[in-house]
Amino acid sequence: MRSKLLFAFSLLIVASMVLSACAPASTPVADDAEAPAAEETVAEEAPAAEEPAEEASAPALDMKNPDTYVFVTFGEPQTLDPAWTYETTGAAQQNNIYEGMVWFNREDTGSFVPVLSTGWEINETGDIWTFDIREGVTFHEGGTLEPHDVAYSVQRALLQDRLDGPHWMTLEAFFGLYSVEDLAIGDSEKEFSDLSDAELVAACEKVKSAVVADDEAGTVTYNLATATPWFLAMLTNNFLAATYDMEWMVEQGAWDGSCDNWVQWHDPEQENTVLFNVANGTGPYILDHWTPGEEIALVANENYWRAEGDPIWEGGPSGIASIKNVVWKIVDEWGTRQAMFEAGDADFIAVPSQYRPQLEPDYGVICDEAGNCEDASDGYIQAWTDLPSLAMTPAQFNQSINVEGGNPFAGSGELDGNGIPAEFFRDVHIRRAFSYCFDYEAMISDALNGEGIQSQGPIIAGMLGYREGEDPIYSYDPAKCEEEFKLADSDVWETGFYLQIAYNTGNDTRRLSSEILKAGLEAVNPNFSVQVVGMPFAVLLNARRAGKLPIYVGGWLEDFHDPHNWAHPFLHSQGAYGRVVNMEEGLAAEFDALVEEGAALTDTEERRAVYEEIQLKAQEDAPMIWLYQPVGRRHFQHWIKDYYYNPAYPNAAYSYIYALSKGE
Amino acid sequence: MQKKILDVKGLETRFRTDEGVVHAINGVSFEVNEGETVGIVGESGCGKSVTMLSVLRLIPMPPGVISAGSAEFYEQDLLKLSEKEMQSVRGAQIAMIFQDPMTSLNPVLTIGKQLTEPMLLHLSISEEEADRRAVELLEMVGISEAEGRLKDYPHQFSGGMRQRVMIAMALSCNPKVLIADEPTTALDVTIQAQFVDLVKRLQADLGMAIIWITHDLGVIAGLAQRMMVMYGGLFIEEADVKELYANPQHPYTVGLLGSLPRLDGKHAERLVSIDGLPPVLYAPPTSCPFAPRCEFVVEKCLEENPALEEVAPNHKVACWVDIATGRMK
Amino acid sequence: MLTYIIRRLFILPLILIGVTMLVFAMLSMLTPYERASLYVSDIPKRQGAIEDIVKKYGLDDPIHIQYWRWMVGQKDEVTGEIDGGILRGDMGFSTVGHMPVAEVIKHRLPATAELALLSAIPLIGLSVWMGIKSAVHHNKLPDQILRVLAIIGWSVPTFVLGLLLLMFFYAKLDWFPPERLSLWASQIVQSGEFTRYTQMNTIDSLLNLRFDIFLDALRHLVLPVITLSIISWAFLLRVTRSSMLDTLRQDYMTTARAKGLNERRVIKGHAVPNALIPVITVGGMTLIGLFNGVVITETIFNYPGLGKFMAASAAMLDVVSVLGMTLFSSFVLVFGNLIVDVLYGIVDPRIRLD
């Protein structure tokens, strides 16, 4: 009796599953009026769509969810608090929810349109910027925008300055320092935790005086440390620009705006800020919910301040957002994402470069970065290809390797054929030799599937300072590689060496780059031995911190669109990468001087000269092997309209959904 | 006048094994009369159990097959009945108890359930009635506090008690024949005696015929009226009990009796044993199956298998040789 | 029986402490900088950032201090509030899960439970039934077929099967989608008009009388259930089969037949109750194992269960999450083990529990 019951029950379950499979797969008709229109045009294009089950490879042409933008990718934000955010996933959400003084003019990374401001003025010396604040703007939770909200927002962000956050940039602009704790410490040489209350208050007052609001005049004034030509570019970043409703924030328990105990809100844990998983901005979308591990949902702001017929740029969107719902779906597994794309459940999916060829047969429309589109086949994919990204990957040398206590990356730690000494890479000839022994073309074709260009130096193509018309100095040239090795101070050519290159396991591109370098070096001299080692991020981090890695293949993604954000990180002794290069003092000083000069000038042509000099020097001196700039693609369903490519967006396909629409 | 209730003729059973077809029973015939006790004696593997299992058709049908013969029970050939009809015979008309009391009862069902099962199946009585009769049965076989013990499980009984339960179960529907397949082999000696007494008493009260299979000649002596000796899947001697013990005519029977330890035997006398092992027959026997081990063997024994022949009143033997003289008859 | 249960439960806290100590001991093999990787998304930009992070989270404190902190919590210097502490009922905040660890488990457990329960029923039901059939028809055609299927089911790698099923039944046919609900159903479920009782979509939709959502939820469960239960199904089938074969050989089977019972009653009444005893243990443990989540299935079908969370926490070295999940898993295992043992004692009268 028992087993019979079990069997019957399980048969029931199986039967109901089979039955439910036959249930209609698409949206119930209860949805809005857009649905019928969509279905009609779909029927025109592909009659086969009526029976998708029959054809083995019929693309899914029914536009499901006509009022929702379903964005399927891996990764999720650490937090939704703009001031805390220093990664693109969180920033992408915030781009839709919050607004600042300006935004990019459509796809143009160099020109800006006013958003929460209506205009601005810069003083002669370029260090005081005054913005007129727009009136009639409301927050999602109901408040009204006033200049003091803007000032509060910036002050709060600067005072928060969480560890390893983005505010090294903003504080550099306002004070020439890299942390608010350094600002508070000043010359006192104390520890931050030992500062007196008065000293802390003083620091806060300094921050407050950096951004001043005049509610009556309707303006906000930014007082920068020095002339900052890239200030507008930096203002497109929400960690600086996102504007909060001060009254609402204080109600929620955020910093109250007074200097009495701001330390309480300084350097909070990721989850301990008011804006961790709630949002209240002025933007065209409102946060609906964030289910960690699953999805983030946005909903169109029905009370958006921008009036219909008053577009953000000519021909741009106005009024309430066209796409009413947005869902950012977290799907880690590539196969599953692809299946969702084919089934029509996803409007966009993230496609790692090695999987791009799999989708090529279904490319229906192919567009280039300028938006010129061509029909390719009757596939369902709208593919945007050859999109240059504002990222660059170098292989950086550690010019003073920590060999104390044994360092497997450096082998024996001596130049005895079984290792390298601590200052192996201090010798410019060795650095140049390595640069000549790298097969850049193989890199592009093998590791990048042809989607990339060789870097000319720290400054990327299209940016001020890039030496137009010149090829990079280095190309794969074993003869020159040998020549440079022989010019080195030590007798490395006879003795040979051994070293290890480490990459982050899972990152195929970096692995391939390392192996190409290995192949080039070992081919030129049998005494040269290179081992490529993959390791988890945690181990890599540990080794790098200890200064043990001789070569590190890293990557830099632009923070704001200005050559300063390229030269500084790589070449300045305080830069993110520059600080672990360990250049010898004289050379370091030279680079520092150049970088600082470029940052201080205001005249574009003067800056151009300086940065072009930096670019050349960075090649000649080869503190890094300047590997490549990747070129990317974006894959949409063909019914996504009005897309344009702005490489400076934190997420080029998500950051400004307000401009997009869905339809045939 | 004794009424014949079971008449088996020429029963043959074979088993297909990996090594070949084993001829387990090769033409067995016997009769059982109402109320009598018949003993079947032989070594392990000679085919005694298989014979009775064949009669009840409890042989697993692959790999076994009853290839010839008939078994008339009250003039109905059991071998020709349908399975359903057979099921109404088993447990109700002919019951069987088995050798190992430790494994013959289902460990996860209560004694009560196992006892009442055949009754509820074969008799049209209610559950309460069945329970009542189960209690009676347990008392009948000498188990005290019977009512409480219905809810107990087999592992809560000792070996001897379990075997009593088996009997109770077998007799629950008042069968005409009780087949007991070596029921005391697994019990120790004192318990054996008690059990034999019990069976005698039950037979006196209920009057069923008993077919008692054993390899222990001592136990059967006090119980059976007639004895049949089996070897190589055949009966090789048949006689009334006293006659068989006094006057065994087959060399094998002699050997069996001789190998019994005797209380009045001479001290430090070696036990007589028969050299060799019983045969496994992969073909029907064309010669006497005992020949390889027989001390009286003559040429004829190797050429032809002797049939059962009467050599004295109610005494049949299958042998070419007269063991008194040692020469062919 | 009761004392047995109480005694077993008494050991539970000791086991929990032991296991968590073991996890901490393994932690001590990592350097503080390796552990700091949880809090940085890439190589830090600022000098000294890593050291500050290590100091901030106390990653270089002695291991027993860190363990103590995890047990009793930590006082925030600035606000004076006490944060964390298992003994205070606070499992800490999960960096990987973006919410307190207890919340993550509470949030994901119903999904895992739904998947486990819905897999268990057909899985156990089918495999036991088929195992019995297989043994009864030993070496005949049904047995041969089932044995081959069992071997295939046992050998096919989960991720291959899962992806193949997904490609065919979803990408091509759009019958059985991944995840838990379709977009339209998800929107209804999250709106105010739908009341949540158990957080399990199938049950809740029935309780809300929304049969369309019920069917939608079932549709989404088909492929994950098949994928994850195939291996267990094959295993249980073989266990049932061999247990049944063993049982059929027993003497009491002949006794039962000798009583005149027909074959069906002999099998069902006498063989099956005996044969199922070991199957209960194995089946029970399989089911309990499912409650810890199934990483591969969850990843392929994007199912938000505990398996993926545990794997991600371990990979990211999110110690707090790993410890929280360890506590949960240990609890489930000990408790589940206890239930199975008690069941075993109930089903097999020969077992005495004391």
mmCIF file with all atom_site columns, C-alpha atoms in Angstrom, chain B residues 53 56 58 62 83 86-88 90-92 94-96 98 100 103-109 113-115 117-118 121-122 153 155-156 166 169, chain C residues 138 140 247 250-266 269-275 277 346-352:
data_model
loop_
_atom_site.group_PDB
_atom_site.id
_atom_site.type_symbol
_atom_site.label_atom_id
_atom_site.label_alt_id
_atom_site.label_comp_id
_atom_site.label_asym_id
_atom_site.label_entity_id
_atom_site.label_seq_id
_atom_site.pdbx_PDB_ins_code
_atom_site.Cartn_x
_atom_site.Cartn_y
_atom_site.Cartn_z
_atom_site.occupancy
_atom_site.B_iso_or_equiv
_atom_site.pdbx_formal_charge
_atom_site.auth_seq_id
_atom_site.auth_comp_id
_atom_site.auth_asym_id
_atom_site.auth_atom_id
_atom_site.pdbx_PDB_model_num
ATOM 1  C CA . LEU B 1 53  ? 9.007  -28.412 -2.184  1.00 0.00 ? 53  LEU B CA 1
ATOM 2  C CA . LEU B 1 56  ? 3.951  -28.049 -2.972  1.00 0.00 ? 56  LEU B CA 1
ATOM 3  C CA . LEU B 1 58  ? 7.414  -24.003 -4.080  1.00 0.00 ? 58  LEU B CA 1
ATOM 4  C CA . PRO B 1 62  ? 13.426 -20.538 -13.245 1.00 0.00 ? 62  PRO B CA 1
ATOM 5  C CA . GLU B 1 83  ? -1.333 -21.429 -9.213  1.00 0.00 ? 83  GLU B CA 1
ATOM 6  C CA . MET B 1 86  ? -2.432 -24.396 -5.451  1.00 0.00 ? 86  MET B CA 1
ATOM 7  C CA . GLN B 1 87  ? -2.558 -21.382 -3.148  1.00 0.00 ? 87  GLN B CA 1
ATOM 8  C CA . SER B 1 88  ? -5.707 -22.693 -1.564  1.00 0.00 ? 88  SER B CA 1
ATOM 9  C CA . ARG B 1 90  ? -0.824 -24.514 0.657   1.00 0.00 ? 90  ARG B CA 1
ATOM 10 C CA . GLY B 1 91  ? -1.206 -23.639 4.275   1.00 0.00 ? 91  GLY B CA 1
ATOM 11 C CA . ALA B 1 92  ? -4.756 -24.927 4.340   1.00 0.00 ? 92  ALA B CA 1
ATOM 12 C CA . ILE B 1 94  ? -0.868 -29.139 3.255   1.00 0.00 ? 94  ILE B CA 1
ATOM 13 C CA . ALA B 1 95  ? 1.332  -27.086 5.542   1.00 0.00 ? 95  ALA B CA 1
ATOM 14 C CA . MET B 1 96  ? 5.099  -26.989 5.782   1.00 0.00 ? 96  MET B CA 1
ATOM 15 C CA . PHE B 1 98  ? 11.178 -25.340 7.876   1.00 0.00 ? 98  PHE B CA 1
ATOM 16 C CA . ASP B 1 100 ? 15.904 -22.661 10.670  1.00 0.00 ? 100 ASP B CA 1
ATOM 17 C CA . THR B 1 103 ? 15.235 -17.083 9.586   1.00 0.00 ? 103 THR B CA 1
ATOM 18 C CA . SER B 1 104 ? 11.931 -18.657 8.803   1.00 0.00 ? 104 SER B CA 1
ATOM 19 C CA . LEU B 1 105 ? 9.808  -16.023 10.435  1.00 0.00 ? 105 LEU B CA 1
ATOM 20 C CA . ASN B 1 106 ? 9.510  -12.484 9.078   1.00 0.00 ? 106 ASN B CA 1
ATOM 21 C CA . PRO B 1 107 ? 11.442 -10.240 11.504  1.00 0.00 ? 107 PRO B CA 1
ATOM 22 C CA . VAL B 1 108 ? 9.392  -7.111  10.980  1.00 0.00 ? 108 VAL B CA 1
ATOM 23 C CA . LEU B 1 109 ? 5.906  -8.549  11.365  1.00 0.00 ? 109 LEU B CA 1
ATOM 24 C CA . LYS B 1 113 ? 0.087  -11.021 12.260  1.00 0.00 ? 113 LYS B CA 1
ATOM 25 C CA . GLN B 1 114 ? 2.027  -13.997 10.959  1.00 0.00 ? 114 GLN B CA 1
ATOM 26 C CA . LEU B 1 115 ? -0.185 -16.408 12.825  1.00 0.00 ? 115 LEU B CA 1
ATOM 27 C CA . GLU B 1 117 ? -2.380 -14.464 8.144   1.00 0.00 ? 117 GLU B CA 1
ATOM 28 C CA . PRO B 1 118 ? -3.130 -17.973 6.895   1.00 0.00 ? 118 PRO B CA 1
ATOM 29 C CA . LEU B 1 121 ? -6.706 -16.100 4.039   1.00 0.00 ? 121 LEU B CA 1
ATOM 30 C CA . HIS B 1 122 ? -8.124 -19.612 4.078   1.00 0.00 ? 122 HIS B CA 1
ATOM 31 C CA . TYR B 1 153 ? 8.292  -9.918  17.253  1.00 0.00 ? 153 TYR B CA 1
ATOM 32 C CA . HIS B 1 155 ? 13.462 -11.796 17.771  1.00 0.00 ? 155 HIS B CA 1
ATOM 33 C CA . GLN B 1 156 ? 11.829 -11.706 21.179  1.00 0.00 ? 156 GLN B CA 1
ATOM 34 C CA . MET B 1 166 ? 6.012  -22.179 13.236  1.00 0.00 ? 166 MET B CA 1
ATOM 35 C CA . MET B 1 169 ? 1.184  -21.306 12.217  1.00 0.00 ? 169 MET B CA 1
ATOM 36 C CA . HIS C 2 138 ? 15.463 -10.143 -11.705 1.00 0.00 ? 138 HIS C CA 1
ATOM 37 C CA . LYS C 2 140 ? 14.388 -10.159 -17.118 1.00 0.00 ? 140 LYS C CA 1
ATOM 38 C CA . THR C 2 247 ? 15.251 -10.066 0.995   1.00 0.00 ? 247 THR C CA 1
ATOM 39 C CA . GLN C 2 250 ? 15.363 -15.132 2.723   1.00 0.00 ? 250 GLN C CA 1
ATOM 40 C CA . ASP C 2 251 ? 13.760 -18.206 4.230   1.00 0.00 ? 251 ASP C CA 1
ATOM 41 C CA . TYR C 2 252 ? 10.727 -16.413 5.511   1.00 0.00 ? 252 TYR C CA 1
ATOM 42 C CA . MET C 2 253 ? 9.735  -15.766 1.923   1.00 0.00 ? 253 MET C CA 1
ATOM 43 C CA . THR C 2 254 ? 9.340  -19.480 1.392   1.00 0.00 ? 254 THR C CA 1
ATOM 44 C CA . THR C 2 255 ? 7.413  -19.699 4.635   1.00 0.00 ? 255 THR C CA 1
ATOM 45 C CA . ALA C 2 256 ? 5.075  -16.994 3.396   1.00 0.00 ? 256 ALA C CA 1
ATOM 46 C CA . ARG C 2 257 ? 4.481  -18.784 0.123   1.00 0.00 ? 257 ARG C CA 1
ATOM 47 C CA . ALA C 2 258 ? 3.966  -22.049 1.942   1.00 0.00 ? 258 ALA C CA 1
ATOM 48 C CA . LYS C 2 259 ? 1.092  -20.404 3.736   1.00 0.00 ? 259 LYS C CA 1
ATOM 49 C CA . GLY C 2 260 ? -0.694 -20.082 0.427   1.00 0.00 ? 260 GLY C CA 1
ATOM 50 C CA . LEU C 2 261 ? -0.343 -16.332 -0.098  1.00 0.00 ? 261 LEU C CA 1
ATOM 51 C CA . ASN C 2 262 ? -0.288 -15.157 -3.683  1.00 0.00 ? 262 ASN C CA 1
ATOM 52 C CA . GLU C 2 263 ? 2.923  -13.715 -5.035  1.00 0.00 ? 263 GLU C CA 1
ATOM 53 C CA . ARG C 2 264 ? 1.774  -10.118 -4.909  1.00 0.00 ? 264 ARG C CA 1
ATOM 54 C CA . ARG C 2 265 ? 0.934  -10.320 -1.246  1.00 0.00 ? 265 ARG C CA 1
ATOM 55 C CA . VAL C 2 266 ? 4.147  -12.130 -0.530  1.00 0.00 ? 266 VAL C CA 1
ATOM 56 C CA . GLY C 2 269 ? 3.490  -7.781  2.683   1.00 0.00 ? 269 GLY C CA 1
ATOM 57 C CA . HIS C 2 270 ? 6.627  -9.720  3.457   1.00 0.00 ? 270 HIS C CA 1
ATOM 58 C CA . ALA C 2 271 ? 9.468  -8.641  1.210   1.00 0.00 ? 271 ALA C CA 1
ATOM 59 C CA . VAL C 2 272 ? 9.006  -4.908  0.851   1.00 0.00 ? 272 VAL C CA 1
ATOM 60 C CA . PRO C 2 273 ? 8.805  -3.985  4.544   1.00 0.00 ? 273 PRO C CA 1
ATOM 61 C CA . ASN C 2 274 ? 12.121 -5.728  5.087   1.00 0.00 ? 274 ASN C CA 1
ATOM 62 C CA . ALA C 2 275 ? 13.766 -4.457  1.938   1.00 0.00 ? 275 ALA C CA 1
ATOM 63 C CA . ILE C 2 277 ? 14.765 -0.697  5.934   1.00 0.00 ? 277 ILE C CA 1
ATOM 64 C CA . ILE C 2 346 ? 10.485 2.516   14.423  1.00 0.00 ? 346 ILE C CA 1
ATOM 65 C CA . VAL C 2 347 ? 10.521 0.561   11.212  1.00 0.00 ? 347 VAL C CA 1
ATOM 66 C CA . ASP C 2 348 ? 12.816 -2.249  12.307  1.00 0.00 ? 348 ASP C CA 1
ATOM 67 C CA . PRO C 2 349 ? 11.552 -3.824  15.505  1.00 0.00 ? 349 PRO C CA 1
ATOM 68 C CA . ARG C 2 350 ? 14.856 -5.517  16.100  1.00 0.00 ? 350 ARG C CA 1
ATOM 69 C CA . ILE C 2 351 ? 16.540 -2.177  16.780  1.00 0.00 ? 351 ILE C CA 1
ATOM 70 C CA . ARG C 2 352 ? 16.390 -0.907  20.294  1.00 0.00 ? 352 ARG C CA 1
#
